[in-house]
Short mmCIF file of C-alpha atoms in Angstrom, two decimals:
data_model
loop_
_atom_site.label_atom_id
_atom_site.label_comp_id
_atom_site.label_asym_id
_atom_site.label_seq_id
_atom_site.Cartn_x
_atom_site.Cartn_y
_atom_site.Cartn_z
CA MET A 119 -4.00 26.78 15.82
CA PRO A 120 -6.39 29.76 15.38
CA ARG A 121 -9.64 29.44 17.30
CA LYS A 122 -11.70 30.29 14.24
CA LEU A 123 -10.30 27.24 12.46
CA LEU A 124 -11.06 25.05 15.45
CA ALA A 125 -14.60 26.39 15.47
CA GLN A 126 -14.92 25.71 11.76
CA LEU A 127 -13.86 22.10 12.25
CA ALA A 128 -16.53 21.61 14.89
CA ASP A 129 -19.26 23.26 12.79
CA THR A 130 -21.37 20.43 11.40
CA GLY A 131 -23.26 22.86 9.19
CA SER A 132 -20.43 23.03 6.64
CA LYS A 133 -17.72 20.80 5.27
CA PRO A 134 -14.29 21.21 6.90
CA THR A 135 -12.20 23.60 4.82
CA SER A 136 -8.81 22.70 3.41
CA GLU A 137 -7.28 25.53 5.46
CA ALA A 138 -8.68 24.18 8.71
CA LEU A 139 -7.70 20.61 7.91
CA THR A 140 -4.15 21.53 6.88
CA ALA A 141 -3.76 23.48 10.12
CA LEU A 142 -3.96 20.15 11.97
CA SER A 143 -0.54 19.19 10.60
CA GLY A 144 2.38 19.23 13.01
CA LEU A 145 0.49 20.35 16.11
CA ASP A 146 2.68 21.15 19.10
CA ALA A 147 1.61 20.26 22.65
CA ARG A 148 -0.35 23.47 23.25
CA ALA A 149 -2.14 23.37 19.90
CA LEU A 150 -2.95 19.70 20.43
CA HIS A 151 -4.43 20.51 23.84
CA ASP A 152 -6.66 23.20 22.32
CA PHE A 153 -7.70 20.80 19.58
CA GLN A 154 -8.60 18.07 22.05
CA LEU A 155 -10.83 20.43 24.04
CA VAL A 156 -12.87 21.11 20.91
CA TRP A 157 -12.64 17.50 19.72
CA ALA A 158 -14.20 16.15 22.91
CA ASN A 159 -17.37 18.15 22.25
CA THR A 160 -17.56 17.38 18.54
CA LYS A 161 -20.12 14.87 17.31
CA VAL A 162 -18.88 11.39 16.38
CA ALA A 163 -19.93 11.71 12.74
CA ARG A 164 -18.02 14.99 12.45
CA ARG A 165 -14.92 13.48 14.05
CA CYS A 166 -14.99 10.68 11.48
CA GLU A 167 -15.58 13.17 8.67
CA ILE A 168 -12.54 15.21 9.67
CA LEU A 169 -10.21 12.22 9.95
CA LEU A 170 -11.37 10.80 6.63
CA ALA A 171 -10.86 14.20 4.98
CA LEU A 172 -7.25 14.29 6.18
CA GLN A 173 -6.31 11.11 4.33
CA PRO A 174 -6.38 12.48 0.74
CA LEU A 175 -4.49 15.58 1.91
CA LEU A 176 -1.74 13.37 3.31
CA GLU A 177 -1.61 11.29 0.13
CA ALA A 178 -1.23 14.45 -1.96
CA ASN A 179 1.38 16.08 0.29
CA ALA A 180 3.86 13.88 2.12
CA THR A 181 5.20 16.82 4.12
CA LEU A 182 1.99 17.00 6.15
CA ASP A 183 2.06 15.30 9.55
CA PHE A 184 -1.23 14.43 11.21
CA SER A 185 0.30 11.90 13.59
CA ALA A 186 -0.45 13.97 16.71
CA VAL A 187 -4.13 14.21 15.81
CA ALA A 188 -4.28 10.55 14.82
CA THR A 189 -2.60 9.36 18.01
CA ALA A 190 -5.01 11.41 20.09
CA ALA A 191 -7.94 9.98 18.13
CA LEU A 192 -6.85 6.43 18.94
CA ALA A 193 -8.07 7.07 22.49
CA ASP A 194 -11.56 7.89 21.22
CA PRO A 195 -14.31 5.71 22.72
CA ASP A 196 -15.92 5.31 19.30
CA GLY A 197 -14.50 2.49 17.19
CA ASP A 198 -15.24 4.16 13.85
CA VAL A 199 -13.27 7.23 14.91
CA ARG A 200 -10.30 5.08 15.89
CA THR A 201 -10.54 3.23 12.58
CA ALA A 202 -10.50 6.49 10.60
CA ALA A 203 -7.39 7.62 12.49
CA VAL A 204 -5.29 4.55 11.70
CA PRO A 205 -4.24 5.39 8.10
CA LEU A 206 -2.89 8.74 9.29
CA LEU A 207 -0.22 6.98 11.36
CA PHE A 208 1.88 5.44 8.58
CA ASP A 209 5.25 7.08 8.04
CA ASP A 210 7.78 5.38 5.79
CA VAL A 211 10.71 7.15 7.47
CA ASN A 212 9.59 6.62 11.05
CA PRO A 213 8.75 3.17 12.43
CA LYS A 214 7.43 4.54 15.75
CA PRO A 215 3.75 3.95 14.83
CA VAL A 216 4.43 0.21 14.59
CA THR A 217 4.01 -0.20 18.34
CA LEU A 218 0.64 1.57 18.25
CA LEU A 219 -0.51 -0.51 15.30
CA LEU A 220 0.51 -3.79 16.91
CA ASP A 221 -1.34 -2.83 20.08
CA LEU A 222 -4.47 -2.05 18.07
CA LEU A 223 -4.18 -5.29 16.12
CA GLN A 224 -3.92 -7.31 19.30
CA SER A 225 -6.41 -5.63 21.59
CA ASP A 226 -8.79 -3.15 19.98
CA PRO A 227 -12.37 -4.40 20.49
CA HIS A 228 -13.56 -2.95 17.16
CA ALA A 229 -12.82 -5.40 14.34
CA PRO A 230 -12.63 -2.75 11.57
CA CYS A 231 -10.00 -0.93 13.63
CA ARG A 232 -7.94 -4.11 13.96
CA ALA A 233 -8.25 -4.67 10.20
CA ALA A 234 -7.15 -1.09 9.51
CA ALA A 235 -4.12 -1.60 11.74
CA ALA A 236 -3.30 -4.80 9.87
CA ARG A 237 -3.51 -2.90 6.57
CA GLU A 238 -0.92 -0.38 7.72
CA LEU A 239 1.29 -3.17 9.02
CA VAL A 240 1.33 -4.64 5.50
CA GLU A 241 3.12 -1.45 4.42
CA TYR A 242 5.61 -1.67 7.26
CA ALA A 243 6.21 -5.35 6.53
CA ALA A 244 7.01 -4.37 2.94
CA LEU A 245 9.62 -1.95 4.26
CA GLY A 246 11.03 -4.66 6.49
CA ALA A 247 11.32 -7.06 3.56
CA THR A 248 13.67 -4.60 1.85
CA GLU A 249 15.61 -4.06 5.10
CA ASP A 250 14.29 -0.52 5.51
CA LEU A 251 13.19 -1.30 9.06
CA PRO A 252 15.31 -2.32 12.06
CA LYS A 253 15.42 -6.11 12.31
CA ASN A 254 13.96 -6.15 15.80
CA MET A 255 11.02 -4.07 14.58
CA MET A 256 10.41 -6.46 11.69
CA ALA A 257 10.54 -9.39 14.11
CA ARG A 258 7.81 -7.76 16.19
CA ILE A 259 5.66 -7.26 13.10
CA GLU A 260 6.14 -10.87 12.07
CA ALA A 261 5.13 -12.16 15.49
CA GLY A 262 2.16 -9.81 15.73
CA VAL A 263 0.62 -10.49 12.33
CA LEU A 264 1.17 -14.24 12.65
CA ARG A 265 -0.56 -14.29 16.02
CA ALA A 266 -3.48 -12.24 14.71
CA HIS A 267 -3.80 -14.40 11.61
CA ARG A 268 -4.06 -17.50 13.77
CA THR A 269 -6.31 -16.18 16.52
CA ASP A 270 -8.47 -13.33 15.21
CA ALA A 271 -11.89 -14.53 14.07
CA ASP A 272 -12.60 -11.48 11.92
CA PRO A 273 -12.24 -12.41 8.22
CA ASN A 274 -10.89 -8.99 7.23
CA VAL A 275 -8.16 -9.22 9.85
CA LYS A 276 -7.34 -12.77 8.81
CA ARG A 277 -7.06 -11.79 5.14
CA THR A 278 -5.00 -8.67 5.69
CA THR A 279 -2.56 -10.31 8.08
CA LEU A 280 -2.08 -13.04 5.48
CA GLU A 281 -1.01 -10.36 2.99
CA ALA A 282 1.47 -9.04 5.55
CA LEU A 283 2.82 -12.53 6.15
CA GLY A 284 3.85 -12.68 2.51
CA TYR A 285 6.67 -10.28 3.39
CA CYS A 286 7.75 -12.31 6.43
CA LEU A 287 10.51 -14.90 6.42
CA LEU A 288 8.76 -17.32 8.76
CA PRO A 289 8.43 -21.09 8.30
CA GLU A 290 4.71 -20.82 9.09
CA VAL A 291 4.05 -18.62 6.05
CA ASN A 292 4.15 -21.38 3.44
CA GLU A 293 1.67 -23.47 5.41
CA ALA A 294 -0.70 -20.52 5.76
CA LEU A 295 -0.54 -19.71 2.05
CA LEU A 296 -1.12 -23.30 1.00
CA ALA A 297 -4.15 -23.55 3.26
CA ALA A 298 -5.58 -20.29 1.90
CA SER A 299 -5.00 -21.37 -1.70
CA LYS A 300 -7.43 -24.25 -1.19
CA THR A 301 -10.25 -22.11 0.17
CA SER A 302 -13.62 -21.52 -1.46
CA ASP A 303 -13.59 -17.99 -0.03
CA ALA A 304 -12.74 -15.76 -3.00
CA LYS A 305 -11.63 -12.84 -0.82
CA LEU A 306 -9.22 -15.02 1.14
CA LEU A 307 -7.89 -16.50 -2.10
CA ALA A 308 -7.26 -13.01 -3.47
CA SER A 309 -5.28 -12.14 -0.35
CA ALA A 310 -3.36 -15.39 -0.68
CA CYS A 311 -2.42 -14.47 -4.26
CA LEU A 312 -1.20 -11.06 -3.13
CA ALA A 313 0.81 -12.66 -0.33
CA MET A 314 2.37 -15.15 -2.74
CA GLY A 315 3.49 -12.22 -4.85
CA HIS A 316 4.96 -10.50 -1.80
CA THR A 317 7.20 -13.52 -1.16
CA CYS A 318 8.97 -13.01 -4.52
CA ASP A 319 9.34 -16.82 -4.51
CA SER A 320 8.33 -17.65 -8.08
CA ALA A 321 9.67 -21.20 -7.88
CA ARG A 322 7.21 -22.05 -5.13
CA TRP A 323 4.12 -20.02 -6.04
CA SER A 324 4.10 -19.36 -9.80
CA LYS A 325 1.82 -22.30 -10.63
CA LEU A 326 -0.80 -21.41 -8.02
CA VAL A 327 -0.76 -17.73 -8.95
CA ALA A 328 -0.99 -18.38 -12.69
CA GLY A 329 -3.84 -20.79 -12.07
CA SER A 330 -5.86 -17.97 -10.50
CA LEU A 331 -5.65 -15.79 -13.62
CA ASP A 332 -8.74 -17.50 -15.02
CA HIS A 333 -10.70 -17.53 -11.74
CA ALA A 334 -14.41 -16.79 -12.07
CA VAL A 335 -14.22 -13.79 -9.71
CA ASP A 336 -12.72 -10.61 -11.13
CA PHE A 337 -10.94 -9.40 -7.97
CA VAL A 338 -9.18 -12.76 -7.65
CA ARG A 339 -7.94 -12.38 -11.22
CA THR A 340 -6.79 -8.85 -10.42
CA ALA A 341 -4.86 -10.05 -7.36
CA ALA A 342 -3.29 -12.84 -9.41
CA VAL A 343 -2.20 -10.35 -12.06
CA HIS A 344 -0.51 -8.21 -9.42
CA ALA A 345 1.23 -11.28 -8.00
CA CYS A 346 2.47 -12.22 -11.48
CA GLY A 347 4.09 -8.81 -11.67
CA GLU A 348 5.83 -9.22 -8.33
CA LEU A 349 6.96 -12.73 -9.25
CA GLN A 350 7.98 -11.56 -12.76
CA LEU A 351 6.23 -14.49 -14.45
CA GLN A 352 7.19 -14.32 -18.11
CA SER A 353 4.97 -17.28 -18.92
CA ALA A 354 1.90 -15.37 -17.74
CA VAL A 355 2.26 -12.50 -20.22
CA PRO A 356 -0.25 -13.88 -22.80
CA GLN A 357 -2.95 -14.31 -20.15
CA ILE A 358 -2.23 -10.92 -18.64
CA LEU A 359 -2.51 -9.29 -22.06
CA GLU A 360 -5.83 -11.03 -22.63
CA LEU A 361 -7.14 -9.72 -19.31
CA ALA A 362 -5.90 -6.24 -20.16
CA MET A 363 -7.82 -6.35 -23.43
CA ASP A 364 -11.14 -7.43 -21.93
CA GLY A 365 -10.95 -6.94 -18.16
CA GLU A 366 -12.44 -4.55 -15.65
CA PRO A 367 -10.64 -1.18 -15.20
CA ASP A 368 -8.87 -2.31 -12.01
CA THR A 369 -7.67 -5.46 -13.72
CA VAL A 370 -6.47 -3.50 -16.75
CA SER A 371 -4.44 -1.13 -14.56
CA GLN A 372 -2.89 -4.01 -12.66
CA ALA A 373 -2.12 -5.80 -15.92
CA VAL A 374 -0.29 -2.79 -17.31
CA TRP A 375 1.70 -2.42 -14.08
CA ALA A 376 2.52 -6.14 -14.03
CA LEU A 377 3.79 -6.15 -17.61
CA GLY A 378 6.21 -3.37 -16.72
CA GLU A 379 7.47 -5.35 -13.74
CA ILE A 380 7.77 -8.62 -15.66
CA GLY A 381 9.80 -7.10 -18.48
CA GLY A 382 11.23 -8.91 -21.46
CA THR A 383 10.39 -8.93 -25.16
CA ASP A 384 6.89 -10.37 -24.81
CA ALA A 385 5.85 -7.92 -22.10
CA ARG A 386 7.23 -5.02 -24.13
CA ALA A 387 5.26 -6.12 -27.19
CA ALA A 388 2.13 -6.45 -25.07
CA LEU A 389 2.51 -2.92 -23.71
CA TYR A 390 3.00 -1.46 -27.19
CA GLN A 391 -0.08 -3.34 -28.37
CA LEU A 392 -2.09 -1.89 -25.50
CA GLN A 393 -0.66 1.55 -26.18
CA GLY A 394 -2.06 1.45 -29.70
CA LEU A 395 -5.51 0.63 -28.36
CA ALA A 396 -5.53 3.24 -25.60
CA GLU A 397 -4.99 6.40 -27.63
CA LYS A 398 -8.32 7.90 -26.52
CA ASP A 399 -7.83 7.00 -22.85
CA ALA A 400 -5.41 9.55 -21.41
CA GLU A 401 -5.19 7.94 -17.98
CA LEU A 402 -4.52 4.46 -19.34
CA SER A 403 -2.02 5.83 -21.85
CA GLU A 404 -0.09 7.44 -19.01
CA GLU A 405 -0.10 4.17 -17.05
CA ILE A 406 1.25 2.34 -20.11
CA GLU A 407 4.01 4.90 -20.59
CA GLU A 408 5.01 4.50 -16.95
CA ALA A 409 5.05 0.72 -17.32
CA ILE A 410 7.25 0.95 -20.41
CA ALA A 411 9.62 3.24 -18.52
CA THR A 412 9.74 0.74 -15.65
CA LEU A 413 10.45 -2.10 -18.07
CA GLU A 414 13.31 -0.15 -19.64
CA LEU A 415 14.68 0.81 -16.23
CA LEU A 416 14.65 -2.77 -14.95
CA SER A 417 16.25 -4.04 -18.14
CA GLY A 418 19.02 -1.43 -17.93
CA GLU A 419 18.01 0.31 -21.14
CA ILE A 420 17.74 3.82 -19.69
CA ASP A 421 20.89 5.91 -20.04
CA PHE A 422 21.04 7.86 -16.79
CA ASP A 423 23.95 9.96 -18.09
CA LEU A 424 21.69 11.28 -20.85
CA MET A 425 18.87 11.84 -18.36
CA ASP A 426 20.97 13.94 -15.97
CA GLY A 427 23.06 15.59 -18.67
CA THR A 428 26.40 14.23 -17.45
CA ASP A 429 29.20 12.77 -19.51
CA ASP A 430 31.56 10.10 -18.26
CA ASP A 431 34.30 11.50 -20.51
CA ASP A 432 34.03 15.03 -19.11
CA PRO A 433 36.86 15.48 -16.56
CA ASP A 434 35.04 18.43 -14.99
CA VAL A 435 32.09 16.28 -13.94
CA GLU A 436 32.54 14.38 -10.67
CA ASP A 437 30.90 11.04 -10.13
CA SER A 438 28.08 11.09 -7.61
CA PRO A 439 28.34 8.67 -4.68
CA ARG A 440 25.60 6.56 -6.28
CA ARG A 441 27.52 6.24 -9.55
CA LYS A 442 30.75 5.46 -7.74
CA ALA A 443 29.02 2.69 -5.84
CA ALA A 444 27.75 1.21 -9.07
#
């Protein structure tokens, strides 16, 4: 990594440039060593600023890899720096960060860092629920988040680990969700709703989730809407449409997404109704179009042959492995 870029990163008199930040991707051992020498003499606020600035870059470009920088930052004595490094660890094709995240969740003295680790473990648990993680790795996640949910006194950790538990096939999960559903803590209830959705067990949780659609607190309603989408609750479509018509922006976006996931005639009609009302809102119109496409995909209405230009009757066109498997 060029020294001038390292110097620019350490210069608190200006914002870190995109060039300097991007140069932190994929550092080899020598470049990482040079970075750490500068990093050690950089002010805490600047270290946090740099790590936080890397996150949107990673979200916009999945080919970037800041894991070396993030792993080094986990050894930082400042808890806020460690917390800012955690989201840079997640990699949906590499489960190696799971060990680091579980260690942070169990033993980091800074509660926000433990909560950040729990948040990333929610994503890994979601992968495990679809068998995209080795079974032994998923078992470690299940044990770790259950232990933290039971023993960690921090409310953010307790809530986030509950959301992760929704993806876990453990007998203790149902008990934890039932207990959380009876709470007067709106934030914990919202996490419980999300976790109920993660279970995909509509027979068990549909009544409790639907009952939260008219909760007095908006973020609980938003969480319930999302859960309805995951549980594909057809009966909730009228309430979801009502929330989409009058709700807060976050609730409206979740309602549109949920209708696409739920599918069916009523959900389709609701999306078309919303589409007619959102003509002057380009962002919402795009979300509605995506939801309609999802609905059609899940219902089998999209003709993939027309989309990829192939013809089953053309002898010169070979079936792809995916089509053969189908």
